[in-house]
Amino acid sequence: SVTGELSTDITFGDATTFTSPYTGLVLSGDGWVVSTNLSDGMVNIEEAKYSWTVVDGMTLTFGSQAEPYGLAWGLHRPSTNWFASTPREHTISNGVGFGLNKWGVDANFFYGGSTEDVLEDSTGVVLEEGSQHWGTRVSYGLSLFGVDSEIGLSLNSSEAQLIDVSSGGSVLGFPYDVSFEYDLAAEDEAGETEASYWLRGSVTPDFAKGAYLLFGYSSEEVLTYGVGYKCSDNMKVITEFTSEDEEGSGITIRASYSF
């Protein structure tokens, strides 16, 4: 099967800019996935992986794949992000992944890398000089009183300790989704441990006919809020406002189409 996404961002600040944050195709078949995106006129391979189901609920995955770390993976793709911005970068590496999904527990482990530059963001930009490394995320899902929740813990060979929580349900007829990540091992420029977190959520009133409200806050004291509208099953339009930060406040309008 072939799926894809197109997107356009219009940003208003000191100057009005037009960018295409994500244009990509995903090709998938029985046990394999190859995803690509277009950046600066170049076609980049995001994931190129193939899986073997050892037994029911247990899988081995080989090739270029997202590391199991928190909730941010996939949010660079407009179809899986209700916002116009992403809360943090994610990493993709070559290696072997192990997945276990049993009794409400979802456990993923990754080992790989090389002596080359392998840690990249979604556009292929190198984030870190690569080496052999490992990462794992264990989460548990719970459903109570109509609220579906999941809590996860991520660890890796760089001594990261990340807790994440996601929840979705409905309060007084207002469906909502909330996600939260807290990095217990984050350090500032001086090497001192300091809080690093982000919180994001959306509320979709039943009477809004496809419109929804979004809100977010981070440890950098940046407030994000806005309104989105799901025009159809394929297209979304998002207006996102960002409070004052180091780069100044801004307004972004994103239109995205998936197929």
PDB file of N, CA, C and O in Angstrom, residues 69-76 80-83 85-90 137 154 162-167 177-184 186 194-202 215-224:
ATOM      1  N   TYR A  69      11.383   5.899  22.392  1.00  0.00           N
ATOM      2  CA  TYR A  69      11.666   6.946  23.379  1.00  0.00           C
ATOM      3  C   TYR A  69      10.505   7.924  23.414  1.00  0.00           C
ATOM      4  O   TYR A  69      10.343   8.757  22.529  1.00  0.00           O
ATOM      5  N   GLY A  70       9.673   7.825  24.432  1.00  0.00           N
ATOM      6  CA  GLY A  70       8.595   8.782  24.630  1.00  0.00           C
ATOM      7  C   GLY A  70       7.516   8.754  23.562  1.00  0.00           C
ATOM      8  O   GLY A  70       7.342   7.775  22.838  1.00  0.00           O
ATOM      9  N   LEU A  71       6.792   9.885  23.477  1.00  0.00           N
ATOM     10  CA  LEU A  71       5.604   9.972  22.632  1.00  0.00           C
ATOM     11  C   LEU A  71       5.816  10.750  21.344  1.00  0.00           C
ATOM     12  O   LEU A  71       4.912  10.799  20.513  1.00  0.00           O
ATOM     13  N   ALA A  72       6.957  11.382  21.144  1.00  0.00           N
ATOM     14  CA  ALA A  72       7.107  12.335  20.048  1.00  0.00           C
ATOM     15  C   ALA A  72       7.217  11.692  18.675  1.00  0.00           C
ATOM     16  O   ALA A  72       6.999  12.350  17.667  1.00  0.00           O
ATOM     17  N   TRP A  73       7.567  10.416  18.582  1.00  0.00           N
ATOM     18  CA  TRP A  73       7.703   9.801  17.271  1.00  0.00           C
ATOM     19  C   TRP A  73       6.375   9.882  16.506  1.00  0.00           C
ATOM     20  O   TRP A  73       5.316   9.577  17.008  1.00  0.00           O
ATOM     21  N   GLY A  74       6.448  10.280  15.279  1.00  0.00           N
ATOM     22  CA  GLY A  74       5.261  10.386  14.440  1.00  0.00           C
ATOM     23  C   GLY A  74       4.646  11.759  14.423  1.00  0.00           C
ATOM     24  O   GLY A  74       3.888  12.085  13.500  1.00  0.00           O
ATOM     25  N   LEU A  75       4.958  12.601  15.415  1.00  0.00           N
ATOM     26  CA  LEU A  75       4.336  13.914  15.468  1.00  0.00           C
ATOM     27  C   LEU A  75       4.933  14.882  14.441  1.00  0.00           C
ATOM     28  O   LEU A  75       4.413  15.982  14.261  1.00  0.00           O
ATOM     29  N   HIS A  76       6.007  14.493  13.772  1.00  0.00           N
ATOM     30  CA  HIS A  76       6.512  15.320  12.672  1.00  0.00           C
ATOM     31  C   HIS A  76       5.638  15.157  11.436  1.00  0.00           C
ATOM     32  O   HIS A  76       5.759  15.942  10.494  1.00  0.00           O
ATOM     33  N   THR A  80      -0.717  12.772  12.152  1.00  0.00           N
ATOM     34  CA  THR A  80      -0.745  12.255  13.522  1.00  0.00           C
ATOM     35  C   THR A  80      -0.513  13.344  14.560  1.00  0.00           C
ATOM     36  O   THR A  80      -0.300  13.057  15.733  1.00  0.00           O
ATOM     37  N   ASN A  81      -0.554  14.611  14.125  1.00  0.00           N
ATOM     38  CA  ASN A  81      -0.304  15.732  15.028  1.00  0.00           C
ATOM     39  C   ASN A  81      -1.429  16.744  14.888  1.00  0.00           C
ATOM     40  O   ASN A  81      -1.666  17.279  13.807  1.00  0.00           O
ATOM     41  N   TRP A  82      -2.128  17.022  15.999  1.00  0.00           N
ATOM     42  CA  TRP A  82      -3.200  18.010  15.978  1.00  0.00           C
ATOM     43  C   TRP A  82      -2.655  19.428  15.997  1.00  0.00           C
ATOM     44  O   TRP A  82      -3.388  20.384  15.781  1.00  0.00           O
ATOM     45  N   PHE A  83      -1.341  19.578  16.264  1.00  0.00           N
ATOM     46  CA  PHE A  83      -0.695  20.881  16.297  1.00  0.00           C
ATOM     47  C   PHE A  83       0.027  21.151  14.977  1.00  0.00           C
ATOM     48  O   PHE A  83       0.186  20.268  14.139  1.00  0.00           O
ATOM     49  N   SER A  85       3.170  22.562  15.321  1.00  0.00           N
ATOM     50  CA  SER A  85       4.544  22.387  15.775  1.00  0.00           C
ATOM     51  C   SER A  85       4.705  21.017  16.427  1.00  0.00           C
ATOM     52  O   SER A  85       3.739  20.320  16.708  1.00  0.00           O
ATOM     53  N   THR A  86       5.966  20.648  16.687  1.00  0.00           N
ATOM     54  CA  THR A  86       6.266  19.399  17.383  1.00  0.00           C
ATOM     55  C   THR A  86       6.929  19.722  18.720  1.00  0.00           C
ATOM     56  O   THR A  86       7.676  20.698  18.832  1.00  0.00           O
ATOM     57  N   PRO A  87       6.696  18.923  19.763  1.00  0.00           N
ATOM     58  CA  PRO A  87       7.230  19.241  21.090  1.00  0.00           C
ATOM     59  C   PRO A  87       8.727  18.995  21.233  1.00  0.00           C
ATOM     60  O   PRO A  87       9.393  19.640  22.036  1.00  0.00           O
ATOM     61  N   ARG A  88       9.286  18.067  20.461  1.00  0.00           N
ATOM     62  CA  ARG A  88      10.729  17.809  20.493  1.00  0.00           C
ATOM     63  C   ARG A  88      11.093  16.965  19.286  1.00  0.00           C
ATOM     64  O   ARG A  88      10.224  16.423  18.595  1.00  0.00           O
ATOM     65  N   GLU A  89      12.390  16.846  19.027  1.00  0.00           N
ATOM     66  CA  GLU A  89      12.864  16.022  17.925  1.00  0.00           C
ATOM     67  C   GLU A  89      12.802  14.537  18.300  1.00  0.00           C
ATOM     68  O   GLU A  89      12.689  14.179  19.475  1.00  0.00           O
ATOM     69  N   HIS A  90      12.900  13.693  17.307  1.00  0.00           N
ATOM     70  CA  HIS A  90      12.961  12.257  17.533  1.00  0.00           C
ATOM     71  C   HIS A  90      14.179  11.725  16.786  1.00  0.00           C
ATOM     72  O   HIS A  90      14.779  12.435  15.984  1.00  0.00           O
ATOM     73  N   ARG A 137      11.525   1.398  26.028  1.00  0.00           N
ATOM     74  CA  ARG A 137      10.338   2.047  26.576  1.00  0.00           C
ATOM     75  C   ARG A 137       9.352   0.967  26.990  1.00  0.00           C
ATOM     76  O   ARG A 137       9.044   0.061  26.206  1.00  0.00           O
ATOM     77  N   SER A 154      10.878   5.549  29.644  1.00  0.00           N
ATOM     78  CA  SER A 154      11.903   5.360  28.622  1.00  0.00           C
ATOM     79  C   SER A 154      13.286   5.530  29.234  1.00  0.00           C
ATOM     80  O   SER A 154      13.522   6.474  30.001  1.00  0.00           O
ATOM     81  N   LEU A 162      12.877   9.163  31.014  1.00  0.00           N
ATOM     82  CA  LEU A 162      11.723   9.929  30.559  1.00  0.00           C
ATOM     83  C   LEU A 162      10.436   9.229  30.982  1.00  0.00           C
ATOM     84  O   LEU A 162      10.264   8.034  30.740  1.00  0.00           O
ATOM     85  N   ILE A 163       9.542   9.978  31.605  1.00  0.00           N
ATOM     86  CA  ILE A 163       8.213   9.470  31.950  1.00  0.00           C
ATOM     87  C   ILE A 163       7.204  10.154  31.040  1.00  0.00           C
ATOM     88  O   ILE A 163       7.265  11.374  30.834  1.00  0.00           O
ATOM     89  N   ASP A 164       6.287   9.393  30.479  1.00  0.00           N
ATOM     90  CA  ASP A 164       5.253   9.984  29.642  1.00  0.00           C
ATOM     91  C   ASP A 164       3.890   9.418  30.023  1.00  0.00           C
ATOM     92  O   ASP A 164       3.772   8.282  30.476  1.00  0.00           O
ATOM     93  N   VAL A 165       2.885  10.243  29.836  1.00  0.00           N
ATOM     94  CA  VAL A 165       1.505   9.864  30.147  1.00  0.00           C
ATOM     95  C   VAL A 165       0.610  10.378  29.033  1.00  0.00           C
ATOM     96  O   VAL A 165       0.739  11.534  28.607  1.00  0.00           O
ATOM     97  N   SER A 166      -0.284   9.540  28.553  1.00  0.00           N
ATOM     98  CA  SER A 166      -1.290   9.974  27.588  1.00  0.00           C
ATOM     99  C   SER A 166      -2.660   9.529  28.083  1.00  0.00           C
ATOM    100  O   SER A 166      -2.799   8.489  28.718  1.00  0.00           O
ATOM    101  N   SER A 167      -3.669  10.357  27.804  1.00  0.00           N
ATOM    102  CA  SER A 167      -5.012  10.067  28.281  1.00  0.00           C
ATOM    103  C   SER A 167      -6.024  10.614  27.293  1.00  0.00           C
ATOM    104  O   SER A 167      -5.818  11.666  26.679  1.00  0.00           O
ATOM    105  N   ASP A 177      -7.952  14.741  24.342  1.00  0.00           N
ATOM    106  CA  ASP A 177      -6.725  13.944  24.333  1.00  0.00           C
ATOM    107  C   ASP A 177      -5.624  14.790  24.959  1.00  0.00           C
ATOM    108  O   ASP A 177      -5.453  15.961  24.600  1.00  0.00           O
ATOM    109  N   VAL A 178      -4.866  14.205  25.884  1.00  0.00           N
ATOM    110  CA  VAL A 178      -3.788  14.913  26.568  1.00  0.00           C
ATOM    111  C   VAL A 178      -2.537  14.034  26.574  1.00  0.00           C
ATOM    112  O   VAL A 178      -2.625  12.819  26.813  1.00  0.00           O
ATOM    113  N   SER A 179      -1.376  14.653  26.317  1.00  0.00           N
ATOM    114  CA  SER A 179      -0.091  13.957  26.371  1.00  0.00           C
ATOM    115  C   SER A 179       0.895  14.773  27.185  1.00  0.00           C
ATOM    116  O   SER A 179       0.911  16.009  27.099  1.00  0.00           O
ATOM    117  N   PHE A 180       1.742  14.064  27.957  1.00  0.00           N
ATOM    118  CA  PHE A 180       2.702  14.733  28.837  1.00  0.00           C
ATOM    119  C   PHE A 180       3.996  13.937  28.871  1.00  0.00           C
ATOM    120  O   PHE A 180       3.978  12.708  28.979  1.00  0.00           O
ATOM    121  N   GLU A 181       5.134  14.650  28.730  1.00  0.00           N
ATOM    122  CA  GLU A 181       6.446  14.024  28.865  1.00  0.00           C
ATOM    123  C   GLU A 181       7.274  14.801  29.888  1.00  0.00           C
ATOM    124  O   GLU A 181       7.262  16.039  29.891  1.00  0.00           O
ATOM    125  N   TYR A 182       7.986  14.070  30.739  1.00  0.00           N
ATOM    126  CA  TYR A 182       8.848  14.684  31.753  1.00  0.00           C
ATOM    127  C   TYR A 182      10.192  13.972  31.736  1.00  0.00           C
ATOM    128  O   TYR A 182      10.266  12.763  31.972  1.00  0.00           O
ATOM    129  N   ASP A 183      11.251  14.728  31.462  1.00  0.00           N
ATOM    130  CA  ASP A 183      12.607  14.184  31.394  1.00  0.00           C
ATOM    131  C   ASP A 183      13.271  14.359  32.755  1.00  0.00           C
ATOM    132  O   ASP A 183      13.590  15.481  33.163  1.00  0.00           O
ATOM    133  N   LEU A 184      13.508  13.249  33.454  1.00  0.00           N
ATOM    134  CA  LEU A 184      14.086  13.302  34.789  1.00  0.00           C
ATOM    135  C   LEU A 184      15.582  13.568  34.787  1.00  0.00           C
ATOM    136  O   LEU A 184      16.156  13.924  35.819  1.00  0.00           O
ATOM    137  N   ALA A 186      17.270  15.582  32.402  1.00  0.00           N
ATOM    138  CA  ALA A 186      17.651  16.708  31.548  1.00  0.00           C
ATOM    139  C   ALA A 186      18.675  17.589  32.261  1.00  0.00           C
ATOM    140  O   ALA A 186      18.629  17.764  33.479  1.00  0.00           O
ATOM    141  N   GLU A 194      17.902  19.887  35.516  1.00  0.00           N
ATOM    142  CA  GLU A 194      16.760  20.785  35.645  1.00  0.00           C
ATOM    143  C   GLU A 194      15.545  20.156  34.959  1.00  0.00           C
ATOM    144  O   GLU A 194      15.686  19.279  34.102  1.00  0.00           O
ATOM    145  N   ALA A 195      14.366  20.591  35.335  1.00  0.00           N
ATOM    146  CA  ALA A 195      13.136  20.026  34.793  1.00  0.00           C
ATOM    147  C   ALA A 195      13.025  20.300  33.304  1.00  0.00           C
ATOM    148  O   ALA A 195      13.321  21.393  32.828  1.00  0.00           O
ATOM    149  N   SER A 196      12.617  19.303  32.568  1.00  0.00           N
ATOM    150  CA  SER A 196      12.346  19.454  31.150  1.00  0.00           C
ATOM    151  C   SER A 196      11.075  18.673  30.853  1.00  0.00           C
ATOM    152  O   SER A 196      11.017  17.461  31.040  1.00  0.00           O
ATOM    153  N   TYR A 197      10.058  19.385  30.400  1.00  0.00           N
ATOM    154  CA  TYR A 197       8.779  18.710  30.171  1.00  0.00           C
ATOM    155  C   TYR A 197       7.980  19.449  29.110  1.00  0.00           C
ATOM    156  O   TYR A 197       8.269  20.607  28.754  1.00  0.00           O
ATOM    157  N   TRP A 198       6.987  18.773  28.581  1.00  0.00           N
ATOM    158  CA  TRP A 198       5.988  19.428  27.736  1.00  0.00           C
ATOM    159  C   TRP A 198       4.632  18.770  27.961  1.00  0.00           C
ATOM    160  O   TRP A 198       4.533  17.579  28.241  1.00  0.00           O
ATOM    161  N   LEU A 199       3.602  19.578  27.850  1.00  0.00           N
ATOM    162  CA  LEU A 199       2.215  19.148  28.011  1.00  0.00           C
ATOM    163  C   LEU A 199       1.426  19.650  26.818  1.00  0.00           C
ATOM    164  O   LEU A 199       1.514  20.822  26.455  1.00  0.00           O
ATOM    165  N   ARG A 200       0.653  18.750  26.200  1.00  0.00           N
ATOM    166  CA  ARG A 200      -0.148  19.133  25.040  1.00  0.00           C
ATOM    167  C   ARG A 200      -1.486  18.417  25.067  1.00  0.00           C
ATOM    168  O   ARG A 200      -1.570  17.266  25.526  1.00  0.00           O
ATOM    169  N   GLY A 201      -2.506  19.106  24.581  1.00  0.00           N
ATOM    170  CA  GLY A 201      -3.819  18.477  24.560  1.00  0.00           C
ATOM    171  C   GLY A 201      -4.736  19.143  23.559  1.00  0.00           C
ATOM    172  O   GLY A 201      -4.468  20.235  23.048  1.00  0.00           O
ATOM    173  N   SER A 202      -5.840  18.456  23.266  1.00  0.00           N
ATOM    174  CA  SER A 202      -6.856  18.997  22.371  1.00  0.00           C
ATOM    175  C   SER A 202      -8.229  18.634  22.909  1.00  0.00           C
ATOM    176  O   SER A 202      -8.405  17.604  23.561  1.00  0.00           O
ATOM    177  N   PHE A 215      -4.010  23.215  23.114  1.00  0.00           N
ATOM    178  CA  PHE A 215      -3.243  23.960  24.106  1.00  0.00           C
ATOM    179  C   PHE A 215      -1.979  23.184  24.440  1.00  0.00           C
ATOM    180  O   PHE A 215      -1.931  21.957  24.347  1.00  0.00           O
ATOM    181  N   GLY A 216      -0.936  23.915  24.840  1.00  0.00           N
ATOM    182  CA  GLY A 216       0.314  23.271  25.214  1.00  0.00           C
ATOM    183  C   GLY A 216       1.168  24.187  26.061  1.00  0.00           C
ATOM    184  O   GLY A 216       1.022  25.413  26.031  1.00  0.00           O
ATOM    185  N   TYR A 217       2.069  23.580  26.838  1.00  0.00           N
ATOM    186  CA  TYR A 217       2.983  24.342  27.679  1.00  0.00           C
ATOM    187  C   TYR A 217       4.261  23.528  27.864  1.00  0.00           C
ATOM    188  O   TYR A 217       4.221  22.291  27.898  1.00  0.00           O
ATOM    189  N   SER A 218       5.393  24.197  27.967  1.00  0.00           N
ATOM    190  CA  SER A 218       6.666  23.499  28.104  1.00  0.00           C
ATOM    191  C   SER A 218       7.484  24.111  29.225  1.00  0.00           C
ATOM    192  O   SER A 218       7.162  25.183  29.752  1.00  0.00           O
ATOM    193  N   SER A 219       8.566  23.419  29.586  1.00  0.00           N
ATOM    194  CA  SER A 219       9.442  23.889  30.660  1.00  0.00           C
ATOM    195  C   SER A 219      10.178  25.162  30.279  1.00  0.00           C
ATOM    196  O   SER A 219      10.732  25.840  31.142  1.00  0.00           O
ATOM    197  N   GLU A 220      10.210  25.522  28.987  1.00  0.00           N
ATOM    198  CA  GLU A 220      10.792  26.796  28.558  1.00  0.00           C
ATOM    199  C   GLU A 220       9.807  27.944  28.740  1.00  0.00           C
ATOM    200  O   GLU A 220      10.047  29.062  28.280  1.00  0.00           O
ATOM    201  N   GLU A 221       8.676  27.665  29.410  1.00  0.00           N
ATOM    202  CA  GLU A 221       7.629  28.643  29.680  1.00  0.00           C
ATOM    203  C   GLU A 221       7.022  29.194  28.393  1.00  0.00           C
ATOM    204  O   GLU A 221       6.642  30.370  28.298  1.00  0.00           O
ATOM    205  N   VAL A 222       6.926  28.340  27.391  1.00  0.00           N
ATOM    206  CA  VAL A 222       6.294  28.702  26.129  1.00  0.00           C
ATOM    207  C   VAL A 222       4.880  28.136  26.111  1.00  0.00           C
ATOM    208  O   VAL A 222       4.680  26.926  26.257  1.00  0.00           O
ATOM    209  N   LEU A 223       3.912  29.008  25.948  1.00  0.00           N
ATOM    210  CA  LEU A 223       2.511  28.620  25.880  1.00  0.00           C
ATOM    211  C   LEU A 223       2.090  28.534  24.418  1.00  0.00           C
ATOM    212  O   LEU A 223       2.350  29.451  23.633  1.00  0.00           O
ATOM    213  N   THR A 224       1.443  27.436  24.069  1.00  0.00           N
ATOM    214  CA  THR A 224       0.952  27.226  22.714  1.00  0.00           C
ATOM    215  C   THR A 224      -0.550  26.998  22.765  1.00  0.00           C
ATOM    216  O   THR A 224      -1.034  26.236  23.600  1.00  0.00           O
TER     217      THR A 224
END
